Amino acid sequence: TDQQLARQAVGRLTAERLAEWRSGLPERLAPATRVRLAGDFKAALNRAARVHRKKLPTDIEVTIRHGFATDQAEAPRAREAQILTDAEVRRIVAAADKVDQDGDWEGDLARMVIVLAATGARFGQVKRLTVADVQASKMRLMVPVSQKGRGTKQINKIAVRVGEDVLLALRPLMVGRKGTDTLLIRPRRK
């Protein structure tokens, strides 16, 4: 059982016992959840192996690696790319514009949706755009790289070409503002 495994010393674990635990994860869990749980457990064991390496068998890392080896059939597949048609994107932008008008948001939501659609960036990237990232003369936005993943990135911004319609929508946000100001900002109002 899981409790028996939890009480077992790391140095006494076997690849077979770890594989048995992994394959015994409940089927009711989504495949991605089972993979995440196994990955978290493997990471914890690897950390313990590094911290206590002098007290553990020399092959503990191999035991952990083999115990968590998966068949390709078990590994979850990445979801298929979800590409919207131009007509669908236009309907989404129009819906955002309607919400803006109904809520008297002065175009803030529509602009965000336009930038998301034009760049293909993640929300976390778009929210970090600054006024200086709009390079109208070069017909582009300098989009901050995604913070998804590990490690440091070699570059911190990516040039993304955009159309005149996108620049026209963003122009009111640039008037009278410093280059370091956040581009897309919705002030809190009562």
N, C-alpha and C. Protein backbone atom coordinates (compact mmCIF):
# COMPACT_ATOMS: atom_id res chain seq x y z
N THR A 1 0.84 -1.19 0.00
CA THR A 1 0.00 0.00 0.00
C THR A 1 0.88 1.25 0.00
N ASP A 2 0.25 2.40 -0.20
CA ASP A 2 0.98 3.67 -0.19
C ASP A 2 1.63 3.93 1.17
N GLN A 3 0.94 3.54 2.25
CA GLN A 3 1.49 3.79 3.59
C GLN A 3 2.72 2.92 3.83
N GLN A 4 2.71 1.70 3.33
CA GLN A 4 3.89 0.85 3.47
C GLN A 4 5.06 1.44 2.71
N LEU A 5 4.79 1.94 1.53
CA LEU A 5 5.85 2.56 0.73
C LEU A 5 6.37 3.80 1.43
N ALA A 6 5.48 4.59 2.01
CA ALA A 6 5.88 5.82 2.69
C ALA A 6 6.77 5.54 3.89
N ARG A 7 6.58 4.39 4.55
CA ARG A 7 7.39 4.05 5.72
C ARG A 7 8.74 3.43 5.35
N GLN A 8 8.89 3.05 4.10
CA GLN A 8 10.11 2.38 3.68
C GLN A 8 11.24 3.40 3.51
N ALA A 9 12.44 3.03 3.96
CA ALA A 9 13.60 3.90 3.82
C ALA A 9 13.95 4.05 2.34
N VAL A 10 14.37 5.24 1.94
CA VAL A 10 14.69 5.51 0.53
C VAL A 10 15.76 4.54 0.03
N GLY A 11 16.74 4.25 0.84
CA GLY A 11 17.82 3.35 0.44
C GLY A 11 17.39 1.92 0.21
N ARG A 12 16.19 1.54 0.67
CA ARG A 12 15.72 0.16 0.53
C ARG A 12 14.68 0.03 -0.59
N LEU A 13 14.40 1.13 -1.28
CA LEU A 13 13.44 1.08 -2.37
C LEU A 13 14.00 0.29 -3.54
N THR A 14 13.09 -0.35 -4.26
CA THR A 14 13.49 -1.05 -5.48
C THR A 14 12.72 -0.45 -6.65
N ALA A 15 13.29 -0.61 -7.83
CA ALA A 15 12.63 -0.12 -9.04
C ALA A 15 11.28 -0.82 -9.21
N GLU A 16 11.22 -2.09 -8.86
CA GLU A 16 9.98 -2.84 -9.00
C GLU A 16 8.89 -2.28 -8.08
N ARG A 17 9.27 -1.94 -6.85
CA ARG A 17 8.29 -1.40 -5.90
C ARG A 17 7.79 -0.04 -6.36
N LEU A 18 8.69 0.80 -6.88
CA LEU A 18 8.28 2.12 -7.39
C LEU A 18 7.36 1.97 -8.60
N ALA A 19 7.69 1.04 -9.49
CA ALA A 19 6.86 0.81 -10.67
C ALA A 19 5.49 0.28 -10.26
N GLU A 20 5.46 -0.56 -9.23
CA GLU A 20 4.19 -1.09 -8.71
C GLU A 20 3.33 0.05 -8.16
N TRP A 21 3.96 0.97 -7.42
CA TRP A 21 3.21 2.12 -6.89
C TRP A 21 2.64 2.95 -8.03
N ARG A 22 3.49 3.24 -9.02
CA ARG A 22 3.06 4.06 -10.16
C ARG A 22 1.91 3.41 -10.90
N SER A 23 2.01 2.14 -11.17
CA SER A 23 0.93 1.47 -11.91
C SER A 23 -0.31 1.28 -11.05
N GLY A 24 -0.17 1.40 -9.72
CA GLY A 24 -1.31 1.25 -8.83
C GLY A 24 -2.08 2.54 -8.57
N LEU A 25 -1.67 3.63 -9.20
CA LEU A 25 -2.43 4.87 -9.04
C LEU A 25 -3.84 4.67 -9.58
N PRO A 26 -4.83 5.20 -8.90
CA PRO A 26 -6.24 4.95 -9.29
C PRO A 26 -6.54 5.33 -10.74
N GLU A 27 -7.26 4.46 -11.40
CA GLU A 27 -7.67 4.70 -12.79
C GLU A 27 -8.62 5.88 -12.91
N ARG A 28 -9.32 6.20 -11.82
CA ARG A 28 -10.28 7.32 -11.86
C ARG A 28 -9.57 8.66 -12.03
N LEU A 29 -8.26 8.69 -11.74
CA LEU A 29 -7.50 9.93 -11.95
C LEU A 29 -7.23 10.13 -13.43
N ALA A 30 -7.25 11.36 -13.85
CA ALA A 30 -6.94 11.67 -15.25
C ALA A 30 -5.49 11.25 -15.53
N PRO A 31 -5.18 10.83 -16.74
CA PRO A 31 -3.81 10.43 -17.06
C PRO A 31 -2.78 11.50 -16.72
N ALA A 32 -3.11 12.74 -17.00
CA ALA A 32 -2.17 13.82 -16.70
C ALA A 32 -1.94 13.95 -15.20
N THR A 33 -2.97 13.70 -14.41
CA THR A 33 -2.84 13.76 -12.95
C THR A 33 -1.93 12.64 -12.45
N ARG A 34 -2.09 11.43 -13.01
CA ARG A 34 -1.23 10.31 -12.62
C ARG A 34 0.23 10.62 -12.97
N VAL A 35 0.45 11.19 -14.13
CA VAL A 35 1.81 11.54 -14.55
C VAL A 35 2.39 12.61 -13.62
N ARG A 36 1.57 13.60 -13.27
CA ARG A 36 2.04 14.68 -12.40
C ARG A 36 2.38 14.15 -11.01
N LEU A 37 1.53 13.28 -10.45
CA LEU A 37 1.80 12.70 -9.14
C LEU A 37 3.09 11.89 -9.15
N ALA A 38 3.25 11.08 -10.18
CA ALA A 38 4.47 10.28 -10.29
C ALA A 38 5.69 11.18 -10.45
N GLY A 39 5.55 12.24 -11.24
CA GLY A 39 6.66 13.18 -11.41
C GLY A 39 7.03 13.89 -10.14
N ASP A 40 6.02 14.27 -9.36
CA ASP A 40 6.28 14.93 -8.08
C ASP A 40 6.99 13.98 -7.11
N PHE A 41 6.52 12.74 -7.06
CA PHE A 41 7.13 11.76 -6.17
C PHE A 41 8.57 11.48 -6.60
N LYS A 42 8.76 11.32 -7.90
CA LYS A 42 10.11 11.07 -8.42
C LYS A 42 11.04 12.24 -8.08
N ALA A 43 10.56 13.45 -8.23
CA ALA A 43 11.37 14.64 -7.91
C ALA A 43 11.74 14.66 -6.43
N ALA A 44 10.79 14.30 -5.57
CA ALA A 44 11.07 14.27 -4.13
C ALA A 44 12.12 13.21 -3.81
N LEU A 45 12.01 12.04 -4.44
CA LEU A 45 13.00 11.00 -4.21
C LEU A 45 14.38 11.41 -4.74
N ASN A 46 14.41 12.03 -5.90
CA ASN A 46 15.69 12.49 -6.45
C ASN A 46 16.34 13.54 -5.55
N ARG A 47 15.53 14.40 -4.98
CA ARG A 47 16.07 15.41 -4.06
C ARG A 47 16.63 14.74 -2.81
N ALA A 48 15.88 13.80 -2.28
CA ALA A 48 16.37 13.06 -1.11
C ALA A 48 17.68 12.34 -1.44
N ALA A 49 17.77 11.79 -2.64
CA ALA A 49 18.99 11.09 -3.06
C ALA A 49 20.17 12.06 -3.14
N ARG A 50 19.93 13.28 -3.60
CA ARG A 50 21.02 14.27 -3.67
C ARG A 50 21.44 14.72 -2.27
N VAL A 51 20.46 15.03 -1.44
CA VAL A 51 20.75 15.56 -0.10
C VAL A 51 21.45 14.51 0.76
N HIS A 52 21.04 13.26 0.64
CA HIS A 52 21.56 12.20 1.52
C HIS A 52 22.43 11.21 0.76
N ARG A 53 23.11 11.63 -0.28
CA ARG A 53 23.84 10.72 -1.16
C ARG A 53 24.91 9.91 -0.43
N LYS A 54 25.48 10.45 0.63
CA LYS A 54 26.53 9.72 1.35
C LYS A 54 25.97 8.53 2.12
N LYS A 55 24.69 8.58 2.48
CA LYS A 55 24.07 7.53 3.29
C LYS A 55 23.31 6.50 2.44
N LEU A 56 23.17 6.78 1.14
CA LEU A 56 22.33 5.94 0.28
C LEU A 56 23.18 5.09 -0.66
N PRO A 57 22.60 4.00 -1.18
CA PRO A 57 23.33 3.18 -2.15
C PRO A 57 23.74 4.02 -3.36
N THR A 58 24.86 3.69 -3.96
CA THR A 58 25.38 4.48 -5.09
C THR A 58 24.47 4.42 -6.31
N ASP A 59 23.65 3.39 -6.40
CA ASP A 59 22.79 3.25 -7.59
C ASP A 59 21.35 3.73 -7.34
N ILE A 60 21.13 4.55 -6.31
CA ILE A 60 19.78 4.97 -5.98
C ILE A 60 19.13 5.76 -7.11
N GLU A 61 19.92 6.61 -7.80
CA GLU A 61 19.35 7.37 -8.91
C GLU A 61 18.87 6.45 -10.03
N VAL A 62 19.62 5.40 -10.29
CA VAL A 62 19.23 4.43 -11.33
C VAL A 62 17.94 3.71 -10.90
N THR A 63 17.87 3.34 -9.62
CA THR A 63 16.67 2.69 -9.10
C THR A 63 15.46 3.60 -9.29
N ILE A 64 15.60 4.86 -8.96
CA ILE A 64 14.49 5.81 -9.11
C ILE A 64 14.10 5.97 -10.58
N ARG A 65 15.11 6.15 -11.43
CA ARG A 65 14.84 6.33 -12.86
C ARG A 65 14.11 5.12 -13.44
N HIS A 66 14.57 3.92 -13.12
CA HIS A 66 13.94 2.70 -13.65
C HIS A 66 12.56 2.48 -13.04
N GLY A 67 12.39 2.86 -11.80
CA GLY A 67 11.10 2.69 -11.14
C GLY A 67 10.02 3.58 -11.71
N PHE A 68 10.43 4.70 -12.28
CA PHE A 68 9.45 5.64 -12.83
C PHE A 68 9.45 5.66 -14.36
N ALA A 69 10.18 4.74 -14.98
CA ALA A 69 10.17 4.66 -16.44
C ALA A 69 8.76 4.32 -16.89
N THR A 70 8.30 4.97 -17.93
CA THR A 70 6.93 4.73 -18.41
C THR A 70 6.95 4.20 -19.82
N ASP A 71 5.92 3.47 -20.13
CA ASP A 71 5.70 3.06 -21.51
C ASP A 71 5.11 4.24 -22.25
N GLN A 72 5.39 4.36 -23.52
CA GLN A 72 4.83 5.47 -24.30
C GLN A 72 3.31 5.44 -24.27
N ALA A 73 2.73 4.24 -24.17
CA ALA A 73 1.27 4.14 -24.18
C ALA A 73 0.66 4.80 -22.94
N GLU A 74 1.43 4.84 -21.83
CA GLU A 74 0.93 5.45 -20.61
C GLU A 74 1.03 6.96 -20.61
N ALA A 75 2.01 7.48 -21.31
CA ALA A 75 2.26 8.92 -21.27
C ALA A 75 1.11 9.67 -21.95
N PRO A 76 0.63 10.73 -21.32
CA PRO A 76 -0.46 11.48 -21.94
C PRO A 76 0.03 12.22 -23.18
N ARG A 77 -0.83 12.30 -24.15
CA ARG A 77 -0.48 13.04 -25.36
C ARG A 77 -0.82 14.51 -25.19
N ALA A 78 -0.01 15.33 -25.82
CA ALA A 78 -0.33 16.76 -25.80
C ALA A 78 -1.63 16.97 -26.55
N ARG A 79 -2.42 17.91 -26.09
CA ARG A 79 -3.69 18.12 -26.77
C ARG A 79 -3.40 18.71 -28.15
N GLU A 80 -4.31 18.45 -29.05
CA GLU A 80 -4.15 18.94 -30.41
C GLU A 80 -4.21 20.47 -30.43
N ALA A 81 -3.50 21.05 -31.38
CA ALA A 81 -3.53 22.50 -31.52
C ALA A 81 -4.96 22.94 -31.78
N GLN A 82 -5.36 23.97 -31.11
CA GLN A 82 -6.71 24.47 -31.26
C GLN A 82 -6.64 25.78 -32.04
N ILE A 83 -6.81 25.69 -33.33
CA ILE A 83 -6.67 26.84 -34.20
C ILE A 83 -8.05 27.36 -34.56
N LEU A 84 -8.23 28.64 -34.34
CA LEU A 84 -9.50 29.27 -34.67
C LEU A 84 -9.45 29.83 -36.09
N THR A 85 -10.58 29.82 -36.74
CA THR A 85 -10.66 30.41 -38.07
C THR A 85 -10.68 31.94 -37.92
N ASP A 86 -10.41 32.64 -39.02
CA ASP A 86 -10.48 34.11 -39.00
C ASP A 86 -11.86 34.58 -38.58
N ALA A 87 -12.90 33.89 -39.05
CA ALA A 87 -14.27 34.28 -38.70
C ALA A 87 -14.52 34.11 -37.20
N GLU A 88 -13.99 33.05 -36.61
CA GLU A 88 -14.17 32.84 -35.18
C GLU A 88 -13.43 33.91 -34.37
N VAL A 89 -12.23 34.26 -34.81
CA VAL A 89 -11.47 35.31 -34.12
C VAL A 89 -12.21 36.64 -34.22
N ARG A 90 -12.75 36.95 -35.39
CA ARG A 90 -13.51 38.20 -35.56
C ARG A 90 -14.73 38.23 -34.64
N ARG A 91 -15.41 37.08 -34.50
CA ARG A 91 -16.59 37.03 -33.60
C ARG A 91 -16.16 37.24 -32.15
N ILE A 92 -15.03 36.70 -31.76
CA ILE A 92 -14.55 36.87 -30.38
C ILE A 92 -14.19 38.33 -30.13
N VAL A 93 -13.51 38.96 -31.08
CA VAL A 93 -13.15 40.37 -30.93
C VAL A 93 -14.41 41.22 -30.88
N ALA A 94 -15.38 40.91 -31.74
CA ALA A 94 -16.65 41.66 -31.74
C ALA A 94 -17.39 41.48 -30.42
N ALA A 95 -17.37 40.27 -29.87
CA ALA A 95 -18.02 40.03 -28.58
C ALA A 95 -17.33 40.82 -27.47
N ALA A 96 -16.00 40.86 -27.49
CA ALA A 96 -15.26 41.64 -26.49
C ALA A 96 -15.59 43.12 -26.63
N ASP A 97 -15.70 43.59 -27.86
CA ASP A 97 -16.04 45.00 -28.09
C ASP A 97 -17.45 45.30 -27.55
N LYS A 98 -18.37 44.36 -27.73
CA LYS A 98 -19.73 44.56 -27.21
C LYS A 98 -19.72 44.62 -25.68
N VAL A 99 -18.97 43.75 -25.04
CA VAL A 99 -18.86 43.77 -23.58
C VAL A 99 -18.29 45.11 -23.12
N ASP A 100 -17.28 45.59 -23.86
CA ASP A 100 -16.68 46.90 -23.55
C ASP A 100 -17.74 48.00 -23.61
N GLN A 101 -18.51 48.01 -24.68
CA GLN A 101 -19.51 49.06 -24.85
C GLN A 101 -20.59 48.96 -23.78
N ASP A 102 -21.06 47.75 -23.52
CA ASP A 102 -22.12 47.56 -22.53
C ASP A 102 -21.65 47.93 -21.12
N GLY A 103 -20.38 47.67 -20.84
CA GLY A 103 -19.85 47.93 -19.50
C GLY A 103 -19.13 49.25 -19.38
N ASP A 104 -19.11 50.03 -20.47
CA ASP A 104 -18.41 51.32 -20.48
C ASP A 104 -16.95 51.16 -20.05
N TRP A 105 -16.28 50.19 -20.66
CA TRP A 105 -14.88 49.89 -20.33
C TRP A 105 -13.89 50.63 -21.23
N GLU A 106 -14.38 51.44 -22.09
CA GLU A 106 -13.54 52.27 -22.96
C GLU A 106 -12.60 51.45 -23.86
N GLY A 107 -13.01 50.25 -24.24
CA GLY A 107 -12.24 49.44 -25.19
C GLY A 107 -11.14 48.60 -24.59
N ASP A 108 -11.01 48.57 -23.26
CA ASP A 108 -9.91 47.84 -22.64
C ASP A 108 -9.92 46.34 -22.93
N LEU A 109 -11.09 45.71 -22.80
CA LEU A 109 -11.18 44.27 -23.05
C LEU A 109 -10.92 43.96 -24.52
N ALA A 110 -11.53 44.74 -25.40
CA ALA A 110 -11.35 44.51 -26.84
C ALA A 110 -9.88 44.61 -27.22
N ARG A 111 -9.17 45.60 -26.68
CA ARG A 111 -7.74 45.75 -27.00
C ARG A 111 -6.94 44.52 -26.55
N MET A 112 -7.25 44.03 -25.35
CA MET A 112 -6.54 42.86 -24.87
C MET A 112 -6.80 41.66 -25.78
N VAL A 113 -8.04 41.46 -26.16
CA VAL A 113 -8.39 40.34 -27.03
C VAL A 113 -7.71 40.51 -28.39
N ILE A 114 -7.67 41.72 -28.90
CA ILE A 114 -7.01 41.98 -30.18
C ILE A 114 -5.53 41.62 -30.09
N VAL A 115 -4.86 42.03 -29.02
CA VAL A 115 -3.43 41.73 -28.87
C VAL A 115 -3.21 40.23 -28.73
N LEU A 116 -4.05 39.56 -27.95
CA LEU A 116 -3.94 38.10 -27.82
C LEU A 116 -4.10 37.43 -29.18
N ALA A 117 -5.08 37.86 -29.94
CA ALA A 117 -5.34 37.25 -31.25
C ALA A 117 -4.23 37.55 -32.24
N ALA A 118 -3.71 38.78 -32.22
CA ALA A 118 -2.70 39.19 -33.20
C ALA A 118 -1.34 38.56 -32.93
N THR A 119 -1.03 38.31 -31.66
CA THR A 119 0.31 37.82 -31.32
C THR A 119 0.36 36.32 -31.06
N GLY A 120 -0.75 35.74 -30.65
CA GLY A 120 -0.73 34.33 -30.27
C GLY A 120 -0.04 34.12 -28.93
N ALA A 121 0.18 35.21 -28.21
CA ALA A 121 0.88 35.14 -26.92
C ALA A 121 -0.06 34.66 -25.83
N ARG A 122 0.53 34.25 -24.74
CA ARG A 122 -0.23 33.87 -23.55
C ARG A 122 -0.65 35.14 -22.82
N PHE A 123 -1.68 35.01 -21.99
CA PHE A 123 -2.15 36.17 -21.21
C PHE A 123 -1.01 36.72 -20.35
N GLY A 124 -0.23 35.85 -19.75
CA GLY A 124 0.88 36.30 -18.89
C GLY A 124 1.91 37.11 -19.64
N GLN A 125 2.08 36.86 -20.93
CA GLN A 125 3.00 37.65 -21.74
C GLN A 125 2.39 39.01 -22.06
N VAL A 126 1.13 38.98 -22.46
CA VAL A 126 0.44 40.21 -22.88
C VAL A 126 0.32 41.20 -21.73
N LYS A 127 0.08 40.68 -20.53
CA LYS A 127 -0.09 41.60 -19.40
C LYS A 127 1.23 42.29 -19.03
N ARG A 128 2.37 41.78 -19.51
CA ARG A 128 3.66 42.42 -19.22
C ARG A 128 4.11 43.39 -20.31
N LEU A 129 3.31 43.55 -21.36
CA LEU A 129 3.66 44.51 -22.42
C LEU A 129 3.74 45.93 -21.85
N THR A 130 4.71 46.68 -22.33
CA THR A 130 4.82 48.09 -21.94
C THR A 130 4.51 48.96 -23.15
N VAL A 131 4.34 50.25 -22.90
CA VAL A 131 4.08 51.20 -23.99
C VAL A 131 5.21 51.15 -25.02
N ALA A 132 6.45 51.04 -24.55
CA ALA A 132 7.60 51.01 -25.46
C ALA A 132 7.63 49.75 -26.32
N ASP A 133 6.91 48.71 -25.92
CA ASP A 133 6.88 47.47 -26.71
C ASP A 133 6.07 47.62 -27.99
N VAL A 134 5.30 48.69 -28.10
CA VAL A 134 4.56 48.95 -29.33
C VAL A 134 5.50 49.75 -30.24
N GLN A 135 5.97 49.12 -31.30
CA GLN A 135 6.87 49.77 -32.24
C GLN A 135 6.11 49.99 -33.55
N ALA A 136 5.32 51.05 -33.54
CA ALA A 136 4.42 51.33 -34.66
C ALA A 136 5.18 51.54 -35.96
N SER A 137 6.33 52.21 -35.92
CA SER A 137 7.08 52.48 -37.15
C SER A 137 7.58 51.19 -37.80
N LYS A 138 7.74 50.14 -37.00
CA LYS A 138 8.21 48.85 -37.52
C LYS A 138 7.07 47.84 -37.64
N MET A 139 5.85 48.31 -37.34
CA MET A 139 4.65 47.46 -37.45
C MET A 139 4.80 46.17 -36.62
N ARG A 140 5.23 46.34 -35.35
CA ARG A 140 5.42 45.17 -34.52
C ARG A 140 5.22 45.47 -33.04
N LEU A 141 5.02 44.40 -32.30
CA LEU A 141 4.99 44.44 -30.84
C LEU A 141 6.17 43.60 -30.35
N MET A 142 6.84 44.08 -29.33
CA MET A 142 7.92 43.31 -28.72
C MET A 142 7.31 42.56 -27.54
N VAL A 143 6.99 41.31 -27.75
CA VAL A 143 6.26 40.51 -26.76
C VAL A 143 7.25 39.83 -25.81
N PRO A 144 7.05 40.02 -24.49
CA PRO A 144 7.92 39.33 -23.53
C PRO A 144 7.81 37.81 -23.70
N VAL A 145 8.93 37.11 -23.53
CA VAL A 145 8.90 35.66 -23.67
C VAL A 145 8.05 35.07 -22.55
N SER A 146 7.54 33.89 -22.80
CA SER A 146 6.72 33.21 -21.80
C SER A 146 7.57 32.83 -20.60
N GLN A 147 6.98 32.89 -19.43
CA GLN A 147 7.67 32.48 -18.22
C GLN A 147 7.41 31.01 -17.93
N LYS A 148 6.77 30.35 -18.88
CA LYS A 148 6.50 28.92 -18.74
C LYS A 148 7.80 28.16 -18.94
N GLY A 149 7.99 27.13 -18.20
CA GLY A 149 9.19 26.31 -18.35
C GLY A 149 10.23 26.64 -17.31
N ARG A 150 11.37 26.05 -17.51
CA ARG A 150 12.43 26.19 -16.52
C ARG A 150 13.59 27.01 -17.08
N GLY A 151 14.43 27.42 -16.18
CA GLY A 151 15.67 28.08 -16.57
C GLY A 151 15.47 29.50 -17.02
N THR A 152 16.57 30.09 -17.39
CA THR A 152 16.54 31.47 -17.87
C THR A 152 16.51 31.46 -19.38
N LYS A 153 15.93 32.48 -19.93
CA LYS A 153 15.81 32.58 -21.38
C LYS A 153 16.96 33.45 -21.92
N GLN A 154 17.45 33.11 -23.09
CA GLN A 154 18.51 33.88 -23.72
C GLN A 154 18.00 35.25 -24.17
N ILE A 155 16.76 35.28 -24.62
CA ILE A 155 16.16 36.53 -25.06
C ILE A 155 14.99 36.83 -24.15
N ASN A 156 14.62 38.09 -24.03
CA ASN A 156 13.50 38.39 -23.15
C ASN A 156 12.29 38.96 -23.89
N LYS A 157 12.45 39.28 -25.18
CA LYS A 157 11.31 39.76 -25.97
C LYS A 157 11.41 39.21 -27.38
N ILE A 158 10.24 39.01 -27.97
CA ILE A 158 10.16 38.49 -29.33
C ILE A 158 9.39 39.50 -30.18
N ALA A 159 9.93 39.84 -31.34
CA ALA A 159 9.26 40.76 -32.24
C ALA A 159 8.14 40.03 -32.98
N VAL A 160 6.92 40.58 -32.89
CA VAL A 160 5.77 39.99 -33.57
C VAL A 160 5.15 41.05 -34.46
N ARG A 161 5.12 40.78 -35.76
CA ARG A 161 4.53 41.72 -36.70
C ARG A 161 3.01 41.76 -36.50
N VAL A 162 2.47 42.96 -36.55
CA VAL A 162 1.03 43.14 -36.40
C VAL A 162 0.53 44.08 -37.49
N GLY A 163 -0.75 44.05 -37.72
CA GLY A 163 -1.35 44.89 -38.74
C GLY A 163 -1.65 46.30 -38.24
N GLU A 164 -1.96 47.16 -39.18
CA GLU A 164 -2.30 48.55 -38.87
C GLU A 164 -3.52 48.63 -37.95
N ASP A 165 -4.46 47.69 -38.12
CA ASP A 165 -5.67 47.69 -37.28
C ASP A 165 -5.32 47.48 -35.80
N VAL A 166 -4.33 46.65 -35.52
CA VAL A 166 -3.90 46.42 -34.14
C VAL A 166 -3.25 47.69 -33.59
N LEU A 167 -2.37 48.28 -34.38
CA LEU A 167 -1.69 49.51 -33.94
C LEU A 167 -2.69 50.65 -33.73
N LEU A 168 -3.68 50.72 -34.60
CA LEU A 168 -4.72 51.74 -34.46
C LEU A 168 -5.50 51.55 -33.15
N ALA A 169 -5.78 50.30 -32.81
CA ALA A 169 -6.50 50.03 -31.56
C ALA A 169 -5.66 50.38 -30.34
N LEU A 170 -4.34 50.24 -30.44
CA LEU A 170 -3.46 50.50 -29.29
C LEU A 170 -3.04 51.96 -29.17
N ARG A 171 -3.16 52.72 -30.24
CA ARG A 171 -2.69 54.11 -30.24
C ARG A 171 -3.21 54.94 -29.06
N PRO A 172 -4.51 54.86 -28.70
CA PRO A 172 -4.98 55.68 -27.58
C PRO A 172 -4.29 55.35 -26.25
N LEU A 173 -3.76 54.14 -26.12
CA LEU A 173 -3.09 53.75 -24.87
C LEU A 173 -1.70 54.35 -24.73
N MET A 174 -1.17 54.87 -25.82
CA MET A 174 0.21 55.34 -25.81
C MET A 174 0.32 56.85 -25.60
N VAL A 175 -0.77 57.55 -25.77
CA VAL A 175 -0.76 59.01 -25.69
C VAL A 175 -0.48 59.46 -24.26
N GLY A 176 0.58 60.27 -24.10
CA GLY A 176 0.90 60.86 -22.81
C GLY A 176 1.41 59.89 -21.76
N ARG A 177 1.90 58.74 -22.19
CA ARG A 177 2.38 57.75 -21.22
C ARG A 177 3.86 57.47 -21.45
N LYS A 178 4.55 57.07 -20.37
CA LYS A 178 5.97 56.73 -20.46
C LYS A 178 6.13 55.35 -21.08
N GLY A 179 7.28 55.13 -21.71
CA GLY A 179 7.57 53.84 -22.32
C GLY A 179 7.58 52.69 -21.35
N THR A 180 7.88 52.96 -20.10
CA THR A 180 7.95 51.90 -19.09
C THR A 180 6.58 51.56 -18.49
N ASP A 181 5.55 52.34 -18.82
CA ASP A 181 4.21 52.08 -18.28
C ASP A 181 3.66 50.79 -18.88
N THR A 182 2.91 50.04 -18.09
CA THR A 182 2.24 48.85 -18.58
C THR A 182 1.23 49.26 -19.63
N LEU A 183 1.25 48.57 -20.77
CA LEU A 183 0.40 48.96 -21.90
C LEU A 183 -1.08 48.71 -21.60
N LEU A 184 -1.42 47.49 -21.31
CA LEU A 184 -2.83 47.13 -21.11
C LEU A 184 -3.14 47.13 -19.62
N ILE A 185 -3.83 48.13 -19.20
CA ILE A 185 -4.13 48.26 -17.78
C ILE A 185 -5.57 48.71 -17.63
N ARG A 186 -6.25 48.10 -16.73
CA ARG A 186 -7.65 48.46 -16.47
C ARG A 186 -7.70 49.06 -15.07
N PRO A 187 -7.84 50.37 -14.96
CA PRO A 187 -7.87 50.98 -13.63
C PRO A 187 -9.07 50.47 -12.83
N ARG A 188 -8.90 50.35 -11.55
CA ARG A 188 -10.01 49.95 -10.69
C ARG A 188 -10.90 51.17 -10.46
N ARG A 189 -12.15 50.99 -10.69
CA ARG A 189 -13.10 52.09 -10.51
C ARG A 189 -14.20 51.64 -9.59
N LYS A 190 -14.78 52.59 -8.85
CA LYS A 190 -15.91 52.26 -8.00
C LYS A 190 -17.19 52.48 -8.77
